[in-house]
PDB file of C-alpha atoms in Angstrom:
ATOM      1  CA  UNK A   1       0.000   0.000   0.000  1.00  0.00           C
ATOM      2  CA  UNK A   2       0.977   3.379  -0.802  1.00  0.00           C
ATOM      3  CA  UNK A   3       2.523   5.257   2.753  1.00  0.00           C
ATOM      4  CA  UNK A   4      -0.352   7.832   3.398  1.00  0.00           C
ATOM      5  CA  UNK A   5       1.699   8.945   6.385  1.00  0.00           C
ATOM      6  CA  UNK A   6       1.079  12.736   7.228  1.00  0.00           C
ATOM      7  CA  UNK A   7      -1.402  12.764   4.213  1.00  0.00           C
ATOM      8  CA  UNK A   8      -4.826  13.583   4.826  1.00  0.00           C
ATOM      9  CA  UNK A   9      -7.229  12.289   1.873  1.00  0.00           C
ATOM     10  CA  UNK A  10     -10.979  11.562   1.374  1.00  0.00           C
ATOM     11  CA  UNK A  11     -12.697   8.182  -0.287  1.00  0.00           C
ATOM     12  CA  UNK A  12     -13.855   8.823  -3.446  1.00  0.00           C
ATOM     13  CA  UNK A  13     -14.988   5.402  -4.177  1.00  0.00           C
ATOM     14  CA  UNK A  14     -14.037   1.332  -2.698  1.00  0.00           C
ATOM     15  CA  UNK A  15     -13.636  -0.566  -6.248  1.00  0.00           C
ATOM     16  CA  UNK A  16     -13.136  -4.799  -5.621  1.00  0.00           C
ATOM     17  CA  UNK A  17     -11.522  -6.684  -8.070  1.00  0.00           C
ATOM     18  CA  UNK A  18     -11.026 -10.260  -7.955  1.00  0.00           C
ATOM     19  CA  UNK A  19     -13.999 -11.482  -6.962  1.00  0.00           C
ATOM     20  CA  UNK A  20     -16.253 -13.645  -9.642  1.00  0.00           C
ATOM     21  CA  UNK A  21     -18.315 -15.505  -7.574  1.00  0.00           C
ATOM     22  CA  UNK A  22     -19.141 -13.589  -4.747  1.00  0.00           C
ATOM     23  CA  UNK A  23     -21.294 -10.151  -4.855  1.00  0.00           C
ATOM     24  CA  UNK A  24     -19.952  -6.614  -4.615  1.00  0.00           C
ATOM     25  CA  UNK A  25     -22.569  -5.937  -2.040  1.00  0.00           C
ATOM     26  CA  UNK A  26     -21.306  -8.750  -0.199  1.00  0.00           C
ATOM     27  CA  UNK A  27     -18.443  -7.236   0.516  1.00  0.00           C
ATOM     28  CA  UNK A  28     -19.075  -3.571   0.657  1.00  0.00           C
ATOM     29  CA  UNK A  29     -21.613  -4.947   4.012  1.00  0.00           C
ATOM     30  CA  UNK A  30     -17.855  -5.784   5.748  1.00  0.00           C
ATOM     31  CA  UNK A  31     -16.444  -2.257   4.984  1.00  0.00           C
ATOM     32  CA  UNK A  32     -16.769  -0.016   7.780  1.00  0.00           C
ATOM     33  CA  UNK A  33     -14.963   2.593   5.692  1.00  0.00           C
ATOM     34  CA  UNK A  34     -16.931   4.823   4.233  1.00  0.00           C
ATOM     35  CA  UNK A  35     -16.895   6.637   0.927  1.00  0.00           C
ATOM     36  CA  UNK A  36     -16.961  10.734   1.179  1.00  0.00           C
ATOM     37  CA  UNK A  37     -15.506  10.258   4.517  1.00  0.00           C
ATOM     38  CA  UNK A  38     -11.521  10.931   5.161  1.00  0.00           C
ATOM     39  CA  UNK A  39      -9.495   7.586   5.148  1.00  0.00           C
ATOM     40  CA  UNK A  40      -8.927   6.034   8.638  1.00  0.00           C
ATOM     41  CA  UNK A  41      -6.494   3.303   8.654  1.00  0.00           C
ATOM     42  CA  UNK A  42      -8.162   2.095  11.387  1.00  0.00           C
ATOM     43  CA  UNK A  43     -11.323   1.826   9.556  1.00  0.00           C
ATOM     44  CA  UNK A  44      -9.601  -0.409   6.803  1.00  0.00           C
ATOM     45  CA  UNK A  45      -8.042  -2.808   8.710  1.00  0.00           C
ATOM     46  CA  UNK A  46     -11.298  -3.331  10.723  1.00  0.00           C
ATOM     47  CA  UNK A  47     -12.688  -3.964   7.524  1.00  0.00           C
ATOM     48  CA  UNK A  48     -10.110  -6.530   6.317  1.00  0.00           C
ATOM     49  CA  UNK A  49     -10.600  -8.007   9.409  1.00  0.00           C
ATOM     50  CA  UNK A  50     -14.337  -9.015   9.176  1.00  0.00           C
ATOM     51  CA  UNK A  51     -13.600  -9.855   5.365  1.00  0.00           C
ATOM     52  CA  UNK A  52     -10.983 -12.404   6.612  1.00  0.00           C
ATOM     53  CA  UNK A  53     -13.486 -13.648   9.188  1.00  0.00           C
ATOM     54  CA  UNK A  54     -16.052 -14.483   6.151  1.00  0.00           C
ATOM     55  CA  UNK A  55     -13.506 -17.192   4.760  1.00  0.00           C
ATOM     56  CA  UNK A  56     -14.696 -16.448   1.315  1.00  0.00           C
ATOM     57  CA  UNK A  57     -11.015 -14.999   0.081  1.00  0.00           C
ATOM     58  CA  UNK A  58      -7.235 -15.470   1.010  1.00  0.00           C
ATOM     59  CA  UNK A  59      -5.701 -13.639   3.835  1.00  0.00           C
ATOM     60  CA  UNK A  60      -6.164 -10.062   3.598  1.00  0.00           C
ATOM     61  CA  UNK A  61      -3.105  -8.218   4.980  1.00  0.00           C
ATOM     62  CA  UNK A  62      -3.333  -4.182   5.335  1.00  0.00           C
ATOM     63  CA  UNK A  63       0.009  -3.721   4.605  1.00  0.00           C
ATOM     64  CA  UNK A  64       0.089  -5.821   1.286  1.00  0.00           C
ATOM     65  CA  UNK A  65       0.466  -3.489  -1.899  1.00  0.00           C
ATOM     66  CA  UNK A  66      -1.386  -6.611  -3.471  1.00  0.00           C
ATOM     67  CA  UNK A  67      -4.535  -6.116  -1.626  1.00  0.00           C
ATOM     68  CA  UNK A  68      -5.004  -2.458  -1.601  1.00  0.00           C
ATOM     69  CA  UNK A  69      -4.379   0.237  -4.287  1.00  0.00           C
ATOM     70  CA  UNK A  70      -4.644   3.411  -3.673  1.00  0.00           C
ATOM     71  CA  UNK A  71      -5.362   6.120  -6.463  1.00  0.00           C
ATOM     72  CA  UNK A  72      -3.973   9.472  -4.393  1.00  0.00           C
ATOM     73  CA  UNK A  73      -4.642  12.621  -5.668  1.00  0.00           C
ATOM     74  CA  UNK A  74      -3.493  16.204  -4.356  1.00  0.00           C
ATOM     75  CA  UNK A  75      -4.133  16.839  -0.795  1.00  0.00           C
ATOM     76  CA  UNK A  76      -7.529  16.533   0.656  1.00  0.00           C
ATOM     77  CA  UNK A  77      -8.613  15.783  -3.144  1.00  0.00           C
ATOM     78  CA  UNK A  78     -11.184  12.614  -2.983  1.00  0.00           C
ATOM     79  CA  UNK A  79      -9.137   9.139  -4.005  1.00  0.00           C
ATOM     80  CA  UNK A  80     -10.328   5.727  -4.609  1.00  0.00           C
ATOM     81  CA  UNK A  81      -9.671   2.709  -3.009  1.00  0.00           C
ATOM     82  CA  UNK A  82      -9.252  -0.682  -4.931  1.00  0.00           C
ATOM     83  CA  UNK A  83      -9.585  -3.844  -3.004  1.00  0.00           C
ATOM     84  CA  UNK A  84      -8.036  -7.152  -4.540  1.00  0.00           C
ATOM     85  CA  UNK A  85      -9.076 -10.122  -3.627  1.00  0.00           C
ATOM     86  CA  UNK A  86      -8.799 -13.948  -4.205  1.00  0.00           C
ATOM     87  CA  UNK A  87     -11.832 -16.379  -3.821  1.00  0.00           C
ATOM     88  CA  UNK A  88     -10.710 -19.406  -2.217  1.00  0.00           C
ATOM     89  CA  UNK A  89     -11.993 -22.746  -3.791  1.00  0.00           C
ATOM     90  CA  UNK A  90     -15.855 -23.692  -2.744  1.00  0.00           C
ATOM     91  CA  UNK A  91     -15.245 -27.561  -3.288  1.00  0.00           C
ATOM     92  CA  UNK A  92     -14.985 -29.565  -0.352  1.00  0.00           C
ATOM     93  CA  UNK A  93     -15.308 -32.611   1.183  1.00  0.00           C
ATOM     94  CA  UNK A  94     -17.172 -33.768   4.201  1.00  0.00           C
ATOM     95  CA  UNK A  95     -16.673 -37.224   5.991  1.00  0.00           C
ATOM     96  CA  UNK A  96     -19.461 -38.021   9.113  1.00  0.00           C
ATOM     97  CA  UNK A  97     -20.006 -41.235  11.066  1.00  0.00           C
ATOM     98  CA  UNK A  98     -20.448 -42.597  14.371  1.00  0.00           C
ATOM     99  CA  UNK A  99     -22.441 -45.566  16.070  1.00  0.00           C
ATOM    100  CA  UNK A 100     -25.944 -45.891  17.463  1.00  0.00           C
ATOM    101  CA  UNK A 101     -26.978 -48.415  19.815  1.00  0.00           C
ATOM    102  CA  UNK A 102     -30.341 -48.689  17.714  1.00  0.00           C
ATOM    103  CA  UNK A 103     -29.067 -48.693  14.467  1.00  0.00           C
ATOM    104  CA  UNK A 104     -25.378 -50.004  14.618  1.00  0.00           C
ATOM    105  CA  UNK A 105     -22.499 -47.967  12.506  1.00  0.00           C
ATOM    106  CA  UNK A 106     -22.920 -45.353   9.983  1.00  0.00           C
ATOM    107  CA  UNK A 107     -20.930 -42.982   7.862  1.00  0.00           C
ATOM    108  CA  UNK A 108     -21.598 -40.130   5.094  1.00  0.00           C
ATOM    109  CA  UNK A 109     -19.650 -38.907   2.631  1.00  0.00           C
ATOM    110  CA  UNK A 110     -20.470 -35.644   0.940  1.00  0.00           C
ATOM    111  CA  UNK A 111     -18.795 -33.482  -1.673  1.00  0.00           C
ATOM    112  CA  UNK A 112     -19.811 -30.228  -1.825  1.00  0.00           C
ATOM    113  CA  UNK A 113     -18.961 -27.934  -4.826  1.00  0.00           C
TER     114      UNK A 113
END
């Protein structure tokens, strides 16, 4: 990310790129950064934070000039905010069991996709 240390700047707009399967709106729910409102580091890294906590993407880092890009214009001029992210793979495998004194052993095996 670009060092916005000792600059003051406003969010113009959050872009997302990256993400195919899951919904802009989606993600834009986890940002507690707001556009028209100065940038708060703060803000973003909450943000990252719940995004990371929804499992849908890799790791999310702050710090990572890979995740965020940020377009900065003059001083105080409104900038936008790019977020990259990578989906991580929906398949998976599930594999349940146990044993019933009713009904003896049993086991399941689901893949989901």
């Amino acid at each position: 990310m670009t060092s916005t240390k000792g600059k003051q700047f406003f969010v113009r707009r959050i872009e997302f790129e990256g993400n195919t399967t899951t919904r802009d709106k989606v993600i834009r729910r986890e940002i507690v950064l707001e556009e028209g409102q100065p940038y708060n580091s703060r803000l973003w890294e909450l943000s990252l934070l719940r995004l990371n906590q929804l499992g849908y993407f890799e790791q999310l880092k702050p710090d990572d000039k890979n995740v965020t890009d940020q377009k900065l214009n003059d001083k105080m001029a409104p900038s936008d905010l790019t977020l990259k992210v990578r989906e991580k793979g929906k398949n998976s495998i599930g594999l349940t069991g146990g044993v019933s004194g009713l009904s003896g052993a049993f086991h399941r095996l689901e893949l989901l996709h």
